[in-house]
Amino acid sequence: MEAKTQVDRIYQQLLEAIVRGDIAPNERLRESELSTELGISRGPLREALHRLESRRLVRKIPHVGAQVVGVDRQELIELYQIRENLESLACELAAQNMTDEALHELGAVLARHERFLDDQNDQFYIQQEGDLDFHFNIIQASGNRWLISLLCDELYQRVRMFRFQSAHRRGRPRQALEEHQRIYEALQQRDGELASLLMRRHIRSARRVLEQTTEETLL
């Protein structure tokens, strides 16, 4: 149990460093340096790196070792195309399945996001995961296990990586919050069709930002 806890801790620490860009895309992860820096043996470190590889955040290159994945623009465009369709479906299902308590909690998440944005003078949107993530909450509330697995496990951290890199784009943080608020209002009304349409437009807008981003900016 102690070893498992250590692997979990190292995994989470490296995950956040990669998502936030503290460890840069394409940067090599040298086991000897990391084990010394983190104060752990190579066994738990390798297990944590293997878990990151399964999340497609790290790749193993022959004769090189572990390396953080690059941010490939075409791959992200394709990912956002998937999100556009799957998250709109999640919204439609969430409108039917969300409890009143879950709706209240989602409203509290948005209120927290608005306070953060006000404090940042509209320059940065809050970047948190799990229960503090607007999209994550809606997907979980859909009740569809396949959607939850695909969007919250397979794709989630890659999406977070781009969010951190695009959060500073002028005008987008406030726009994103307003789009979230309109989606939330549709969910409150239990209007799944409208919530689905608004989510599709929201992700499409984010994808257009991505399409306007140069490869040099992403890397």
PDB file of N, CA and C in Angstrom, residues 11 30 76 108 158 214:
ATOM      1  N   TYR A  11       3.243   9.985  -9.770  1.00  0.00           N
ATOM      2  CA  TYR A  11       2.453  10.121 -10.998  1.00  0.00           C
ATOM      3  C   TYR A  11       1.742  11.471 -11.042  1.00  0.00           C
ATOM      4  N   ARG A  30      14.869  11.889 -17.766  1.00  0.00           N
ATOM      5  CA  ARG A  30      15.984  11.026 -17.382  1.00  0.00           C
ATOM      6  C   ARG A  30      15.721  10.428 -16.003  1.00  0.00           C
ATOM      7  N   LEU A  76      -4.531  17.636 -32.032  1.00  0.00           N
ATOM      8  CA  LEU A  76      -5.448  18.347 -31.155  1.00  0.00           C
ATOM      9  C   LEU A  76      -6.722  18.769 -31.890  1.00  0.00           C
ATOM     10  N   ALA A 108     -21.911  26.343  -8.396  1.00  0.00           N
ATOM     11  CA  ALA A 108     -20.872  26.805  -7.474  1.00  0.00           C
ATOM     12  C   ALA A 108     -19.502  26.796  -8.146  1.00  0.00           C
ATOM     13  N   ARG A 158      -4.735  15.324 -22.100  1.00  0.00           N
ATOM     14  CA  ARG A 158      -4.246  15.984 -23.318  1.00  0.00           C
ATOM     15  C   ARG A 158      -4.998  17.299 -23.547  1.00  0.00           C
ATOM     16  N   THR A 214      -0.301  28.852 -34.464  1.00  0.00           N
ATOM     17  CA  THR A 214       0.778  28.320 -35.293  1.00  0.00           C
ATOM     18  C   THR A 214       1.464  27.168 -34.598  1.00  0.00           C
TER      19      THR A 214
END
